[in-house]
Backbone as a chain_set.jsonl record, in Angstrom:
{"seq": "MTSPTQWKKSSYSGGGEGNDCVEIANCPHRISVRDSKVPAGAALTFPASAFSVFIEALKPPSAK", "coords": {"N": [[-206.28, -47.178, 36.456], [-203.83, -49.813, 37.103], [-203.973, -53.221, 37.213], [-202.914, -55.206, 40.036], [-200.237, -57.698, 39.677], [-199.321, -59.882, 41.245], [-200.609, -61.599, 43.623], [-200.554, -62.293, 47.173], [-201.246, -64.79, 49.552], [-202.162, -64.975, 53.048], [-200.332, -66.363, 55.538], [-201.657, -67.524, 57.417], [-203.679, -68.742, 56.378], [-205.137, -71.213, 56.429], [-205.875, -74.707, 55.944], [-206.222, -77.367, 53.399], [-207.215, -75.828, 50.394], [-206.701, -73.124, 51.08], [-208.275, -71.012, 51.023], [-209.452, -69.547, 52.649], [-209.271, -66.727, 53.223], [-207.725, -63.744, 53.079], [-206.046, -61.694, 50.31], [-203.093, -59.93, 49.348], [-201.716, -57.577, 47.309], [-198.931, -55.967, 46.258], [-198.234, -52.784, 44.919], [-196.819, -50.241, 43.005], [-196.607, -47.604, 45.304], [-199.197, -48.296, 46.546], [-201.234, -50.588, 48.105], [-203.267, -53.57, 47.538], [-206.087, -55.314, 48.333], [-208.112, -58.398, 48.61], [-210.475, -60.672, 48.588], [-210.028, -64.091, 48.777], [-211.674, -65.919, 48.17], [-213.339, -64.857, 46.076], [-211.697, -64.083, 43.647], [-211.823, -62.702, 41.333], [-213.568, -60.591, 41.915], [-214.243, -57.316, 43.447], [-211.519, -55.358, 44.511], [-209.919, -53.741, 47.437], [-208.232, -50.855, 47.781], [-205.495, -49.366, 49.1], [-203.473, -46.365, 49.997], [-199.834, -47.086, 50.145], [-198.5, -46.157, 52.657], [-200.946, -45.805, 54.492], [-201.699, -48.273, 54.672], [-199.087, -49.378, 55.964], [-199.486, -48.267, 58.595], [-201.657, -49.385, 59.669], [-201.197, -52.211, 59.801], [-199.278, -52.107, 61.579], [-200.688, -51.275, 63.939], [-202.037, -53.521, 64.248], [-200.373, -55.059, 65.558], [-199.518, -57.039, 68.444], [-198.759, -55.418, 71.731], [-196.403, -56.034, 72.756], [-194.863, -56.565, 70.368], [-194.126, -54.269, 69.147]], "CA": [[-205.506, -47.787, 37.261], [-203.575, -50.826, 36.541], [-204.34, -54.501, 38.015], [-201.745, -55.89, 40.447], [-199.845, -58.791, 39.075], [-198.928, -60.949, 42.197], [-201.307, -61.723, 44.748], [-200.16, -63.358, 48.106], [-202.234, -65.331, 50.575], [-201.829, -65.046, 54.324], [-199.675, -67.548, 55.76], [-202.669, -68.197, 58.244], [-205.149, -69.104, 55.402], [-205.853, -72.683, 56.825], [-205.521, -75.88, 55.462], [-206.913, -77.569, 52.199], [-206.513, -74.836, 49.427], [-206.359, -72.118, 51.808], [-208.943, -70.123, 50.206], [-210.575, -68.792, 53.735], [-208.516, -65.61, 53.636], [-207.526, -62.345, 52.108], [-204.966, -61.779, 49.61], [-202.642, -58.917, 49.06], [-200.774, -57.304, 46.347], [-198.002, -54.637, 46.668], [-198.256, -52.279, 43.812], [-196.057, -48.993, 43.454], [-197.451, -46.611, 46.159], [-200.339, -48.556, 47.034], [-201.57, -52.121, 48.558], [-204.613, -54.012, 47.342], [-206.565, -56.399, 49.304], [-209.016, -58.817, 48.001], [-211.096, -61.888, 49.149], [-209.254, -65.156, 48.39], [-212.785, -66.902, 47.784], [-213.663, -64.165, 44.859], [-210.451, -63.391, 43.062], [-212.262, -61.881, 40.177], [-214.46, -59.54, 42.698], [-213.688, -56.238, 43.896], [-210.435, -55.283, 45.668], [-209.871, -52.547, 48.211], [-206.783, -50.373, 47.406], [-204.906, -48.353, 50.072], [-202.032, -46.021, 49.794], [-198.945, -47.891, 51.086], [-198.377, -45.439, 53.918], [-201.904, -46.047, 55.437], [-201.563, -49.749, 55.098], [-198.281, -49.501, 57.014], [-199.811, -47.884, 59.871], [-202.791, -50.238, 60.058], [-200.386, -53.147, 60.003], [-198.507, -51.68, 62.714], [-201.421, -50.873, 64.853], [-202.379, -54.808, 64.729], [-199.338, -55.994, 66.315], [-199.538, -56.879, 70.013], [-197.871, -54.525, 72.285], [-195.042, -56.655, 72.858], [-194.004, -56.873, 69.371], [-193.851, -53.111, 68.735]], "C": [[-205.066, -49.447, 36.639], [-203.773, -52.108, 37.485], [-203.198, -54.904, 38.54], [-201.449, -57.429, 39.776], [-199.611, -59.811, 39.881], [-199.696, -60.797, 43.42], [-200.857, -62.568, 45.886], [-201.386, -63.343, 49.198], [-201.565, -65.169, 51.85], [-201.349, -66.38, 54.537], [-200.706, -68.283, 57.031], [-204.077, -68.635, 57.586], [-205.617, -70.36, 55.74], [-205.249, -73.597, 55.842], [-206.341, -76.226, 54.225], [-206.19, -76.579, 51.067], [-206.301, -73.608, 49.763], [-206.823, -70.87, 51.28], [-209.974, -69.346, 51.175], [-209.717, -67.617, 54.214], [-208.445, -64.366, 52.861], [-206.274, -62.444, 51.423], [-204.457, -60.236, 49.327], [-201.566, -58.698, 47.971], [-200.123, -55.819, 46.487], [-197.744, -54.095, 45.369], [-197.423, -50.787, 44.072], [-197.055, -48.1, 44.256], [-198.755, -46.995, 46.384], [-200.569, -50.304, 47.407], [-203.036, -52.405, 48.084], [-204.852, -55.323, 48.169], [-207.9, -57.122, 48.776], [-209.4, -60.139, 48.979], [-210.505, -63.211, 48.357], [-210.583, -65.901, 47.622], [-213.385, -66.447, 46.46], [-212.492, -63.592, 44.436], [-210.719, -62.509, 41.907], [-213.117, -60.665, 40.94], [-213.587, -58.316, 42.941], [-212.338, -56.178, 44.95], [-210.416, -53.971, 46.273], [-208.445, -52.096, 48.109], [-206.651, -49.028, 48.497], [-203.622, -47.876, 49.686], [-200.897, -46.616, 50.874], [-198.591, -47.634, 52.468], [-199.268, -45.669, 55.031], [-201.692, -47.562, 55.705], [-200.405, -50.164, 55.94], [-198.825, -49.348, 58.109], [-200.917, -48.84, 60.249], [-202.25, -51.575, 60.337], [-199.681, -53.178, 61.297], [-199.254, -51.877, 63.877], [-202.258, -52.505, 65.12], [-201.61, -55.674, 65.608], [-199.583, -55.903, 67.684], [-198.388, -55.768, 70.707], [-196.494, -54.723, 72.333], [-193.992, -56.694, 71.75], [-193.792, -55.453, 68.528], [-192.59, -52.609, 69.201]], "O": [[-205.793, -50.121, 35.909], [-203.698, -51.843, 38.685], [-202.277, -55.049, 37.737], [-202.36, -58.182, 39.432], [-199.665, -60.891, 39.293], [-199.424, -59.893, 44.21], [-200.746, -63.75, 45.562], [-202.141, -62.448, 49.576], [-200.335, -65.217, 51.812], [-201.764, -67.371, 53.936], [-200.495, -69.412, 57.472], [-205.179, -68.807, 58.107], [-206.71, -70.619, 55.236], [-204.321, -73.324, 55.08], [-207.203, -75.397, 53.933], [-204.978, -76.518, 50.861], [-205.757, -72.861, 48.949], [-206.124, -69.876, 51.084], [-210.97, -68.722, 50.81], [-209.448, -67.482, 55.407], [-209.27, -64.14, 51.976], [-205.42, -63.215, 51.859], [-205.301, -59.37, 49.098], [-200.666, -59.512, 47.766], [-200.724, -54.781, 46.766], [-197.071, -54.786, 44.604], [-197.399, -50.271, 45.189], [-198.204, -47.915, 43.857], [-199.579, -46.083, 46.44], [-199.898, -51.132, 46.791], [-203.912, -51.553, 48.231], [-204.014, -56.14, 48.55], [-208.821, -56.353, 48.501], [-208.714, -60.51, 49.931], [-210.635, -63.169, 47.133], [-210.415, -66.413, 46.516], [-213.891, -67.281, 45.709], [-212.241, -62.483, 44.908], [-209.906, -61.655, 41.552], [-213.242, -59.67, 40.225], [-212.385, -58.301, 42.675], [-212.223, -56.852, 45.973], [-210.906, -53.047, 45.624], [-207.529, -52.888, 48.333], [-207.402, -48.066, 48.655], [-202.759, -48.589, 49.173], [-201.019, -46.62, 52.099], [-198.404, -48.502, 53.32], [-198.885, -45.755, 56.197], [-201.534, -48.004, 56.844], [-200.536, -51.174, 56.631], [-198.742, -50.329, 58.847], [-200.969, -49.022, 61.465], [-202.878, -52.186, 61.201], [-199.544, -54.198, 61.973], [-198.769, -52.513, 64.813], [-203.004, -52.641, 66.09], [-201.981, -56.675, 66.22], [-199.853, -54.808, 68.177], [-197.341, -55.427, 70.158], [-195.602, -53.919, 72.062], [-192.773, -56.8, 71.888], [-193.346, -55.487, 67.381], [-192.21, -51.487, 68.866]]}, "num_chains": 1, "name": "protein.A"}
């Protein structure tokens, strides 16, 4: 498995250096998620289709 090359932090990551959040990386056919406080640590990887369903489920009913 190849490593993601570009990680993106949440826009809700807070002030300062914004390290209290998760980061995601979009790779072909999968999405990786990691803790921004431990960038060299483990990352969870999901099929892109499953991650899309997860994100859609997080939206409030009025935004769907």
